[in-house]
Tab-separated table of C-alpha atoms in Angstrom:
chain	number	residue	atom	x	y	z
A	1	MET	CA	-3.580	10.101	5.095
A	2	CYS	CA	-5.914	11.821	2.711
A	3	PRO	CA	-5.233	13.153	-0.790
A	4	ALA	CA	-3.172	16.309	-0.924
A	5	THR	CA	-5.457	19.260	-1.620
A	6	VAL	CA	-2.737	21.556	-3.003
A	7	LEU	CA	-0.306	20.110	-5.506
A	8	SER	CA	3.103	21.731	-5.703
A	9	GLY	CA	4.248	23.572	-8.815
A	10	ASP	CA	6.953	20.922	-9.315
A	11	PHE	CA	4.358	18.158	-9.300
A	12	LYS	CA	2.125	20.016	-11.770
A	13	ARG	CA	5.082	20.613	-14.102
A	14	TYR	CA	6.065	16.953	-13.807
A	15	SER	CA	2.534	15.823	-14.644
A	16	LEU	CA	2.401	17.947	-17.806
A	17	ALA	CA	6.001	17.531	-19.030
A	18	SER	CA	7.129	14.947	-21.558
A	19	ASN	CA	10.322	14.407	-19.534
A	20	MET	CA	11.596	15.731	-16.229
A	21	ASP	CA	14.770	15.647	-14.160
A	22	ASP	CA	12.875	14.513	-11.071
A	23	VAL	CA	11.321	11.109	-10.381
A	24	LEU	CA	7.865	10.264	-9.073
A	25	VAL	CA	8.168	7.746	-6.244
A	26	CYS	CA	5.292	5.540	-5.111
A	27	LEU	CA	5.459	4.619	-1.417
A	28	ILE	CA	3.276	1.804	-0.106
A	29	ALA	CA	2.801	0.780	3.516
A	30	ILE	CA	1.218	-2.655	4.074
A	31	SER	CA	-0.256	-3.117	7.548
A	32	HIS	CA	-2.401	-5.555	9.495
A	33	PRO	CA	-2.986	-6.081	13.242
A	34	ASP	CA	-1.548	-9.628	13.008
A	35	MET	CA	1.704	-8.471	11.379
A	36	ALA	CA	4.656	-7.769	13.668
A	37	ALA	CA	5.628	-4.650	11.702
A	38	THR	CA	4.348	-2.593	8.805
A	39	ILE	CA	5.961	-3.485	5.471
A	40	ARG	CA	7.049	-0.318	3.649
A	41	VAL	CA	8.134	-0.447	0.005
A	42	SER	CA	9.338	2.203	-2.443
A	43	SER	CA	9.200	2.126	-6.230
A	44	ASP	CA	12.564	3.879	-6.505
A	45	PRO	CA	16.059	3.330	-5.051
A	46	THR	CA	16.285	7.007	-4.083
A	47	GLU	CA	19.224	6.616	-1.688
A	48	GLN	CA	21.383	4.015	0.021
A	49	LEU	CA	19.885	3.218	3.430
A	50	GLY	CA	22.599	0.910	4.716
A	51	TRP	CA	23.783	-2.637	4.180
A	52	LEU	CA	21.992	-5.975	4.111
A	53	ASP	CA	23.216	-8.962	6.127
A	54	ASP	CA	24.939	-10.428	3.061
A	55	GLY	CA	26.978	-7.237	2.521
A	56	THR	CA	25.014	-5.822	-0.409
A	57	PRO	CA	23.786	-2.223	-0.269
A	58	LYS	CA	20.190	-1.574	0.830
A	59	TYR	CA	18.337	1.073	-1.178
A	60	GLY	CA	15.042	2.841	-0.696
A	61	THR	CA	13.397	6.127	0.228
A	62	VAL	CA	13.111	7.910	3.583
A	63	SER	CA	9.874	9.892	3.830
A	64	ASN	CA	8.772	11.684	6.997
A	65	GLY	CA	11.149	9.615	9.107
A	66	GLU	CA	9.996	6.218	7.771
A	67	GLU	CA	12.227	3.927	5.678
A	68	TYR	CA	10.634	2.459	2.554
A	69	LEU	CA	12.767	-0.313	1.052
A	70	TYR	CA	13.191	-0.445	-2.705
A	71	TYR	CA	11.150	-3.342	-4.042
A	72	GLN	CA	10.100	-4.001	-7.621
A	73	PHE	CA	6.348	-3.465	-7.998
A	74	GLY	CA	3.771	-1.961	-10.299
A	75	PHE	CA	0.870	0.119	-9.023
A	76	THR	CA	-2.166	1.348	-10.953
A	77	LEU	CA	-4.227	4.139	-9.410
A	78	PRO	CA	-7.971	3.540	-9.139
A	79	GLY	CA	-9.935	4.708	-12.152
A	80	GLN	CA	-13.192	6.613	-12.323
A	81	PRO	CA	-16.011	4.205	-11.431
A	82	SER	CA	-18.959	3.839	-13.751
A	83	GLY	CA	-22.371	3.091	-12.318
A	84	THR	CA	-22.382	1.318	-8.967
A	85	GLU	CA	-18.981	-0.338	-9.095
A	86	THR	CA	-16.337	0.510	-6.531
A	87	PRO	CA	-13.082	1.975	-7.910
A	88	GLU	CA	-10.194	-0.485	-7.810
A	89	ALA	CA	-6.449	-0.077	-7.826
A	90	ALA	CA	-4.081	-2.829	-8.891
A	91	ILE	CA	-0.705	-3.870	-7.562
A	92	VAL	CA	1.846	-6.306	-8.943
A	93	LEU	CA	4.656	-7.214	-6.539
A	94	ASP	CA	7.791	-9.087	-7.518
A	95	ASN	CA	7.761	-12.584	-5.985
A	96	VAL	CA	11.494	-13.182	-5.793
A	97	ASP	CA	11.966	-14.235	-2.170
A	98	ARG	CA	8.431	-15.538	-1.400
A	99	VAL	CA	8.300	-13.634	1.932
A	100	LEU	CA	5.272	-11.526	0.931
A	101	VAL	CA	3.280	-14.556	-0.279
A	102	ARG	CA	3.914	-16.340	3.015
A	103	THR	CA	2.938	-13.196	4.964
A	104	ILE	CA	-0.304	-12.678	2.992
A	105	ARG	CA	-1.247	-16.380	3.264
A	106	GLU	CA	-0.875	-16.357	7.051
A	107	LEU	CA	-3.286	-13.420	7.530
A	108	HIS	CA	-6.914	-14.242	8.310
A	109	GLU	CA	-8.200	-10.862	7.117
A	110	ALA	CA	-7.134	-8.623	4.264
A	111	PRO	CA	-4.184	-6.291	4.900
A	112	ARG	CA	-4.458	-2.528	4.384
A	113	PHE	CA	-2.394	-0.686	1.789
A	114	ALA	CA	-1.612	3.032	2.160
A	115	CYS	CA	-0.224	4.646	-0.989
A	116	SER	CA	1.605	7.974	-1.233
A	117	ILE	CA	3.270	9.621	-4.192
A	118	VAL	CA	6.256	11.911	-3.632
A	119	LEU	CA	8.992	13.474	-5.733
A	120	ALA	CA	12.468	11.976	-5.248
A	121	SER	CA	13.924	15.458	-4.697
A	122	ASN	CA	11.532	16.116	-1.765
A	123	PRO	CA	10.275	12.805	-0.314
A	124	ASP	CA	8.885	14.449	2.845
A	125	ARG	CA	6.244	16.356	0.869
A	126	ILE	CA	3.397	14.014	-0.023
A	127	GLU	CA	2.101	15.119	-3.407
A	128	TYR	CA	-0.800	12.682	-3.554
A	129	ALA	CA	-2.100	10.121	-1.086
A	130	LEU	CA	-4.864	7.550	-1.132
A	131	PRO	CA	-6.808	6.501	1.933
A	132	LYS	CA	-6.128	2.975	3.090
A	133	LEU	CA	-7.050	0.403	0.492
A	134	ILE	CA	-8.100	-3.177	1.246
A	135	LEU	CA	-6.608	-6.150	-0.569
A	136	THR	CA	-9.675	-7.863	-2.047
A	137	GLY	CA	-8.150	-10.499	-4.280
A	138	THR	CA	-4.753	-12.008	-4.959
A	139	ASP	CA	-3.161	-14.565	-7.192
A	140	TRP	CA	0.496	-15.382	-7.511
A	141	ASP	CA	2.926	-17.463	-9.468
A	142	ALA	CA	6.684	-17.900	-9.468
A	143	ALA	CA	7.252	-14.391	-10.858
A	144	ALA	CA	4.676	-12.029	-9.303
A	145	ILE	CA	1.871	-11.406	-6.838
A	146	ASN	CA	-1.169	-9.703	-8.413
A	147	GLY	CA	-3.683	-7.964	-6.185
A	148	ARG	CA	-6.840	-5.889	-6.447
A	149	LEU	CA	-7.216	-3.036	-3.973
A	150	THR	CA	-10.511	-1.342	-3.114
A	151	PHE	CA	-11.637	1.362	-0.741
A	152	ALA	CA	-13.306	0.326	2.496
A	153	THR	CA	-17.028	0.882	2.100
A	154	THR	CA	-19.957	0.359	4.410
A	155	LEU	CA	-21.139	-2.415	2.091
A	156	GLN	CA	-18.061	-4.480	3.023
A	157	ARG	CA	-18.779	-4.338	6.756
A	158	THR	CA	-20.691	-7.084	8.488
A	159	PHE	CA	-24.062	-6.175	9.913
A	160	PRO	CA	-24.730	-6.360	12.726
A	161	PRO	CA	-21.111	-5.884	13.724
A	162	ARG	CA	-21.413	-8.262	16.688
A	163	ARG	CA	-23.293	-11.508	17.155
A	164	PHE	CA	-26.060	-11.562	19.721
A	165	LEU	CA	-24.785	-14.318	22.008
A	166	PRO	CA	-25.328	-14.717	25.754
A	167	SER	CA	-21.621	-13.986	26.324
A	168	ASN	CA	-21.818	-10.663	24.425
A	169	PHE	CA	-25.305	-9.498	25.527
A	170	PRO	CA	-26.272	-11.211	28.820
A	171	GLY	CA	-29.207	-8.833	29.365
A	172	LEU	CA	-31.027	-10.196	26.306
A	173	PHE	CA	-31.084	-13.786	27.569
């Protein structure tokens, strides 16, 4: 996903208005090759999606055929970088059931975060999207998980990408 190049009139009005009848919804998809499934969370309980195993209603947002479960979190968009620093976003996830902490701890590499912003009245139209962000630092306590998110840059890649071992490059040895 890349940032939307044309913002809708509704989104522009929402951005400039002091109050609006519609709601901005932040959708985040957390993925990693070692995870069984992508975790999708929504900042707003836009609609009832069904029922949980304990009989309580399950809320969230459906956008482009994907269910994003309502989960309390805070997300700060990356700012304008100054000098040579890489822009960073910030995320604060509620740590009520400890499932996300356990999932993040078990990963050997940083998960990817894809962020989209939609209007609750039209969740299939992505108003703004960020390319995949990488979780670069986390800390947590009993109440919340705090994370820093950065863009993937060539400076974060290992060089050379492979090690020159006899098993990888038999012609060299």
